[in-house]
Short mmCIF file of C-alpha atoms and ligand atoms in Angstrom, two decimals:
data_model
loop_
_atom_site.label_atom_id
_atom_site.label_comp_id
_atom_site.label_asym_id
_atom_site.label_seq_id
_atom_site.Cartn_x
_atom_site.Cartn_y
_atom_site.Cartn_z
CA MET A 1 80.21 18.28 -11.95
CA TYR A 2 78.31 21.00 -13.84
CA ALA A 3 77.61 21.61 -17.50
CA VAL A 4 75.92 24.38 -19.46
CA VAL A 5 72.70 23.02 -20.95
CA ASP A 6 70.44 25.32 -22.97
CA GLY A 7 72.23 28.33 -21.54
CA GLU A 8 71.83 27.20 -17.92
CA ILE A 9 74.32 25.73 -15.50
CA ARG A 10 73.06 22.29 -14.51
CA GLU A 11 74.43 19.42 -12.42
CA ARG A 12 75.78 16.60 -14.55
CA PHE A 13 74.99 14.00 -11.88
CA PRO A 14 72.03 15.22 -9.80
CA ASN A 15 71.08 13.07 -6.78
CA THR A 16 73.99 10.75 -7.49
CA TRP A 17 76.12 9.80 -4.50
CA SER A 18 79.47 8.14 -3.92
CA THR A 19 78.78 7.62 -0.22
CA TYR A 20 75.85 7.17 2.14
CA HIS A 21 76.29 5.47 5.45
CA ALA A 22 75.42 5.98 9.09
CA THR A 23 78.14 7.14 11.46
CA HIS A 24 78.50 9.17 14.65
CA ILE A 25 78.65 12.92 14.32
CA GLU A 26 81.92 13.09 16.29
CA GLN A 27 83.69 11.12 13.57
CA ILE A 28 82.81 13.57 10.78
CA PRO A 29 83.81 15.66 12.91
CA PHE A 30 81.33 17.87 14.74
CA PHE A 31 81.93 18.13 18.51
CA HIS A 32 79.47 20.89 19.44
CA ALA A 33 76.54 19.93 17.21
CA TYR A 34 74.15 17.31 18.60
CA PRO A 35 76.83 15.40 20.56
CA GLY A 36 76.44 11.61 20.38
CA SER A 37 73.91 11.73 17.56
CA ARG A 38 73.83 9.37 14.63
CA SER A 39 74.35 11.00 11.23
CA LEU A 40 73.82 9.81 7.70
CA LEU A 41 77.05 10.84 5.96
CA VAL A 42 76.59 11.47 2.24
CA GLY A 43 78.94 12.69 -0.46
CA THR A 44 79.33 12.89 -4.21
CA ALA A 45 82.52 13.29 -6.28
CA GLY A 46 84.84 16.13 -7.17
CA CYS A 47 86.13 19.29 -5.55
CA ASN A 48 86.86 22.89 -6.54
CA PHE A 49 90.30 22.69 -4.86
CA SER A 50 93.36 20.67 -5.83
CA CYS A 51 94.99 20.10 -2.45
CA SER A 52 98.31 18.34 -2.80
CA TYR A 53 97.61 16.46 0.43
CA CYS A 54 93.97 15.47 -0.29
CA MET A 55 93.07 12.49 1.87
CA ASN A 56 89.85 11.92 -0.05
CA ALA A 57 91.43 12.07 -3.50
CA TYR A 58 89.76 8.74 -4.40
CA VAL A 59 86.47 10.65 -4.71
CA ALA A 60 87.47 14.31 -4.65
CA LYS A 61 89.99 14.11 -7.46
CA GLU A 62 88.55 11.21 -9.45
CA LYS A 63 86.35 11.71 -12.50
CA PRO A 64 82.77 10.89 -11.50
CA GLU A 65 82.45 8.69 -14.62
CA ASN A 66 85.10 6.37 -13.12
CA LEU A 67 83.30 5.83 -9.82
CA ASP A 68 80.49 3.53 -8.77
CA LEU A 69 77.84 6.08 -7.92
CA PHE A 70 74.34 5.55 -6.55
CA GLU A 71 71.36 7.46 -7.83
CA LEU A 72 69.04 8.10 -4.90
CA THR A 73 66.30 10.70 -4.60
CA PRO A 74 66.21 12.98 -1.55
CA GLU A 75 63.14 11.04 -0.39
CA LYS A 76 65.03 7.73 -0.48
CA LEU A 77 68.04 9.16 1.37
CA VAL A 78 65.88 10.67 4.08
CA LYS A 79 64.05 7.35 4.41
CA THR A 80 67.42 5.59 4.73
CA ALA A 81 68.49 8.09 7.40
CA LYS A 82 65.33 7.46 9.38
CA LEU A 83 65.54 3.67 9.02
CA SER A 84 69.18 3.84 10.22
CA GLY A 85 68.13 5.76 13.32
CA CYS A 86 69.91 8.95 12.25
CA HIS A 87 69.14 12.25 13.89
CA ASN A 88 70.67 14.31 11.08
CA ILE A 89 72.30 14.19 7.64
CA VAL A 90 75.77 15.55 6.81
CA PHE A 91 77.25 16.20 3.38
CA GLY A 92 80.96 15.35 3.71
CA VAL A 93 83.78 13.40 2.03
CA ASN A 94 84.04 15.88 -0.87
CA GLU A 95 83.15 19.53 -1.40
CA VAL A 96 79.46 20.34 -1.06
CA THR A 97 79.46 23.21 -3.59
CA VAL A 98 80.21 20.83 -6.47
CA SER A 99 76.75 19.34 -5.85
CA LEU A 100 74.94 22.32 -4.41
CA PRO A 101 71.44 21.80 -5.91
CA SER A 102 71.38 18.13 -4.84
CA ALA A 103 72.60 19.02 -1.33
CA ILE A 104 69.97 21.72 -0.96
CA ASN A 105 67.16 19.52 -2.24
CA LEU A 106 68.23 16.90 0.28
CA ALA A 107 68.29 19.51 3.09
CA LYS A 108 64.76 20.61 2.14
CA GLU A 109 63.45 17.04 2.22
CA ALA A 110 65.28 16.36 5.51
CA LYS A 111 63.68 19.43 7.05
CA LEU A 112 60.21 18.15 6.16
CA HIS A 113 61.05 15.11 8.29
CA ASN A 114 62.57 17.11 11.13
CA LEU A 115 66.15 16.01 10.38
CA PRO A 116 68.70 18.85 10.53
CA MET A 117 71.32 18.86 7.80
CA GLY A 118 74.96 19.94 8.00
CA CYS A 119 77.97 19.94 5.71
CA LEU A 120 81.72 20.11 5.43
CA SER A 121 83.19 22.62 3.01
CA ASN A 122 86.39 24.40 2.10
CA GLY A 123 84.37 27.63 2.15
CA TYR A 124 85.50 28.67 -1.33
CA MET A 125 82.32 29.79 -3.08
CA THR A 126 80.45 32.87 -4.22
CA GLU A 127 78.41 34.92 -1.77
CA GLU A 128 75.27 33.61 -3.45
CA ALA A 129 76.28 29.98 -2.92
CA ALA A 130 77.27 30.74 0.70
CA GLY A 131 73.86 32.36 1.20
CA LEU A 132 72.13 29.20 -0.03
CA LEU A 133 74.19 27.02 2.31
CA ALA A 134 73.55 29.39 5.22
CA ASP A 135 69.80 29.17 4.53
CA HIS A 136 69.61 25.40 4.26
CA MET A 137 72.34 23.95 6.49
CA SER A 138 71.87 23.93 10.25
CA PHE A 139 75.54 23.32 11.00
CA LEU A 140 78.77 23.62 9.03
CA ASN A 141 82.40 22.67 9.46
CA ILE A 142 84.58 24.87 7.26
CA SER A 143 88.17 24.00 6.55
CA LEU A 144 90.46 26.97 7.13
CA LYS A 145 93.72 25.59 5.81
CA SER A 146 95.89 28.61 6.55
CA LEU A 147 95.72 32.38 6.72
CA SER A 148 98.33 32.69 4.02
CA PRO A 149 97.28 33.31 0.39
CA GLU A 150 100.57 31.65 -0.66
CA PHE A 151 99.53 28.43 1.11
CA TYR A 152 96.23 28.42 -0.75
CA GLN A 153 98.02 29.01 -4.06
CA LYS A 154 100.73 26.44 -3.53
CA TYR A 155 98.87 23.63 -1.76
CA ALA A 156 95.18 24.08 -2.68
CA GLY A 157 95.55 25.46 -6.20
CA VAL A 158 93.40 28.57 -5.75
CA THR A 159 94.52 32.16 -6.06
CA ASP A 160 92.42 33.90 -3.46
CA ILE A 161 91.78 33.30 0.24
CA LYS A 162 89.32 36.20 0.67
CA PRO A 163 86.13 34.25 -0.26
CA VAL A 164 86.94 31.65 2.40
CA LEU A 165 87.38 34.27 5.15
CA ARG A 166 84.30 36.22 4.01
CA ASN A 167 82.15 33.08 4.07
CA ILE A 168 83.45 31.89 7.45
CA GLU A 169 82.50 35.25 8.91
CA LYS A 170 79.06 35.03 7.30
CA PHE A 171 78.34 31.47 8.54
CA ALA A 172 79.49 32.40 12.06
CA VAL A 173 76.67 34.92 12.29
CA LYS A 174 73.88 32.76 10.92
CA ASN A 175 74.78 29.11 11.51
CA HIS A 176 76.36 26.73 13.98
CA LEU A 177 79.96 26.81 12.78
CA GLU A 178 83.00 24.67 13.54
CA ILE A 179 86.37 25.16 11.85
CA THR A 180 88.99 22.58 10.91
CA THR A 181 92.64 23.22 10.10
CA PRO A 182 94.71 20.38 8.68
CA ILE A 183 98.27 20.80 9.95
CA VAL A 184 100.95 20.03 7.40
CA GLN A 185 104.33 19.53 9.07
CA SER A 186 106.73 22.45 8.49
CA VAL A 187 104.21 24.17 6.21
CA ASN A 188 101.42 25.72 8.29
CA ASP A 189 102.26 24.53 11.83
CA HIS A 190 103.71 27.96 12.67
CA GLU A 191 100.27 29.54 12.14
CA ILE A 192 98.52 27.97 15.14
CA GLU A 193 98.49 31.09 17.33
CA GLU A 194 97.51 33.38 14.47
CA ILE A 195 94.59 31.18 13.41
CA ALA A 196 93.39 30.86 17.03
CA LYS A 197 93.33 34.67 17.27
CA TYR A 198 91.49 34.98 13.96
CA ILE A 199 88.77 32.57 15.15
CA ARG A 200 88.52 34.20 18.60
CA ASP A 201 87.98 37.59 16.98
CA ILE A 202 85.03 36.19 15.01
CA ASP A 203 83.52 34.29 17.95
CA PRO A 204 85.41 32.59 20.81
CA ASN A 205 82.69 29.93 21.02
CA ILE A 206 83.64 28.45 17.63
CA PRO A 207 85.14 24.98 18.16
CA TRP A 208 88.45 24.59 16.34
CA HIS A 209 89.54 21.14 15.13
CA VAL A 210 93.26 20.88 14.45
CA PHE A 211 93.73 17.85 12.25
CA ARG A 212 97.03 15.98 12.22
CA LEU A 213 97.39 15.51 8.50
CA LEU A 214 99.22 12.34 7.58
CA PRO A 215 101.27 12.59 4.39
CA GLU A 216 98.90 11.70 1.56
CA TYR A 217 98.34 11.96 -2.18
CA LYS A 218 101.07 14.16 -3.76
CA MET A 219 102.72 14.84 -0.38
CA LYS A 220 103.45 11.26 0.61
CA ASP A 221 107.14 12.12 1.13
CA TYR A 222 106.44 14.78 3.76
CA ALA A 223 107.13 14.17 7.45
CA TYR A 224 104.41 13.15 9.92
CA PRO A 225 103.26 16.16 12.00
CA ASP A 226 105.01 16.22 15.38
CA ILE A 227 102.33 15.59 18.05
CA GLU A 228 104.37 17.03 20.93
CA LYS A 229 105.29 20.26 19.17
CA ILE A 230 101.75 20.84 17.96
CA SER A 231 100.38 20.08 21.45
CA GLU A 232 102.78 22.66 22.92
CA ALA A 233 101.58 25.30 20.47
CA LEU A 234 97.96 24.35 21.20
CA GLN A 235 98.50 24.73 24.97
CA LYS A 236 99.41 28.37 24.33
CA ALA A 237 96.55 28.80 21.85
CA GLY A 238 94.20 27.49 24.57
CA GLU A 239 94.69 30.81 26.37
CA ILE A 240 93.24 32.50 23.28
CA LEU A 241 90.44 30.14 22.26
CA PRO A 242 88.55 27.87 24.70
CA TYR A 243 87.43 25.00 22.46
CA ILE A 244 90.45 23.51 20.70
CA TYR A 245 90.60 19.88 19.58
CA PHE A 246 93.43 17.88 18.04
CA SER A 247 92.82 14.50 16.41
CA ASN A 248 93.97 11.83 13.98
CA PHE A 249 96.26 9.98 16.36
CA VAL A 250 95.48 7.24 18.88
CA GLY A 251 94.83 8.36 22.46
CA SER A 252 94.73 12.09 21.78
CA PRO A 253 94.01 13.88 25.08
CA TRP A 254 92.55 16.76 23.04
CA VAL A 255 89.15 15.37 22.09
CA SER A 256 87.01 16.09 25.19
CA THR A 257 85.23 19.35 25.91
CA ASN A 258 86.27 21.17 29.08
CA CYS A 259 84.38 23.99 30.74
CA PRO A 260 86.27 27.21 29.93
CA GLU A 261 85.31 28.60 33.36
CA CYS A 262 86.14 25.81 35.87
CA GLY A 263 88.03 23.31 33.68
CA LYS A 264 85.69 20.36 34.39
CA THR A 265 85.37 17.89 31.52
CA VAL A 266 81.75 18.25 30.40
CA ILE A 267 81.76 15.99 27.31
CA ASN A 268 84.06 12.97 27.45
CA ARG A 269 85.32 11.52 24.18
CA ILE A 270 87.97 9.02 23.25
CA SER A 271 90.28 9.25 20.26
CA LEU A 272 90.34 6.10 18.14
CA GLY A 273 93.24 7.44 16.07
CA THR A 274 91.20 8.70 13.16
CA CYS A 275 89.50 11.95 12.34
CA GLY A 276 87.30 13.14 15.22
CA ALA A 277 86.52 10.91 18.19
CA LYS A 278 83.91 8.72 19.88
CA LEU A 279 81.58 10.08 22.54
CA LEU A 280 81.84 8.43 25.98
CA ASN A 281 79.44 10.60 27.95
CA ASN A 282 77.86 14.02 27.89
CA LEU A 283 77.55 15.58 31.34
CA LEU A 284 76.03 18.88 30.26
CA LEU A 285 72.83 19.88 32.00
CA GLU A 286 70.77 21.94 29.55
CA ASN A 287 74.04 23.07 27.97
CA ARG A 288 75.49 24.12 31.31
CA CYS A 289 78.56 22.81 33.10
CA PRO A 290 77.43 20.55 35.99
CA GLY A 291 80.32 21.95 38.06
CA CYS A 292 79.94 25.73 37.85
CA GLY A 293 76.85 26.30 35.69
CA GLU A 294 78.77 28.02 32.89
CA LYS A 295 76.90 27.95 29.53
CA ILE A 296 78.72 25.81 26.97
CA ALA A 297 78.21 26.60 23.27
CA VAL A 298 76.63 23.35 22.04
CA LEU A 299 73.82 22.89 19.54
CA GLU A 300 71.33 20.50 21.12
CA ASP A 301 67.97 18.95 20.41
CA TYR A 302 66.36 18.39 23.79
CA GLU A 303 63.03 17.37 22.29
CA LYS A 304 64.57 14.23 20.81
CA GLY A 305 66.64 13.37 23.87
CA ILE A 306 70.40 13.37 24.21
CA PRO A 307 72.39 10.28 23.31
CA GLY A 308 75.36 9.32 25.47
CA ARG A 309 73.76 10.05 28.85
S1 SF4 B 1 89.31 20.77 -0.19
FE1 SF4 B 1 89.30 18.76 0.82
S2 SF4 B 1 88.37 17.34 -0.69
FE2 SF4 B 1 88.97 19.22 -1.82
S3 SF4 B 1 91.00 18.75 -2.65
FE3 SF4 B 1 91.27 19.83 -0.66
S4 SF4 B 1 91.47 18.17 0.89
FE4 SF4 B 1 90.60 17.25 -1.02
#
């Protein structure tokens, strides 16, 4: 996605997108950022990882030359977001750092129009790139695939996990951060408690999305993750970390937000069987539980009104 031109690293396909469509923020997924809001989801092509289970391989692992891409300026995308009634823009589908200048130019334009921008990322980037994302993205969902360097080597094709952990810790200080862990049956399912402790030690208010990864791409022969066993492990992890979610199967009871103090459900969602969920209603009163008044860690935009009420 980059080339050296006249001694400078430049994007080969600036402002060129594989995806732009309106969706709900819960489906991306973000559960604690602007609940119920409409997002313009954008993405390009390519990734700096080679995950054997990539569920977006059709864009992440395909050569951009082979895809139907759309050239759209930041101005046009922001206009599309506004015409589609979107409250924010999210770079997802593939890895944001393979199109960093385009993503940042879009975030700058979005800011001029009062639209916050967020992104999904695997977190594997230099400190400088992480600093740029931290400056320009209001909310991020970083994929923490495992705490094991061997997992990253064997299943993601990278030799070092340290940049991912360093960047997660940096984003947690400066940005609204959510973390996603795709669970691969019999590969990283034993790490649930350890990852929950790692996140709690950074900030217990970070929402953690555990994603039931269906066998995909080069791992089609693997078993489907066992919902009951993972749920059992998550019950225990719930004593460590208050905001744990589990999706990608129909009827998941793990997609609503409960007050960590009194247990009342404060944001109701329904699982449609895919990534994330759909908002049913948001009972929070100025980010506080209507039952006991406990503050719930949710990024809100009260000036624009809260959808789902
Ligand atoms: S980081 Fe995500 S998009 Fe990139 S190869 Fe891995 S699963 Fe695919």
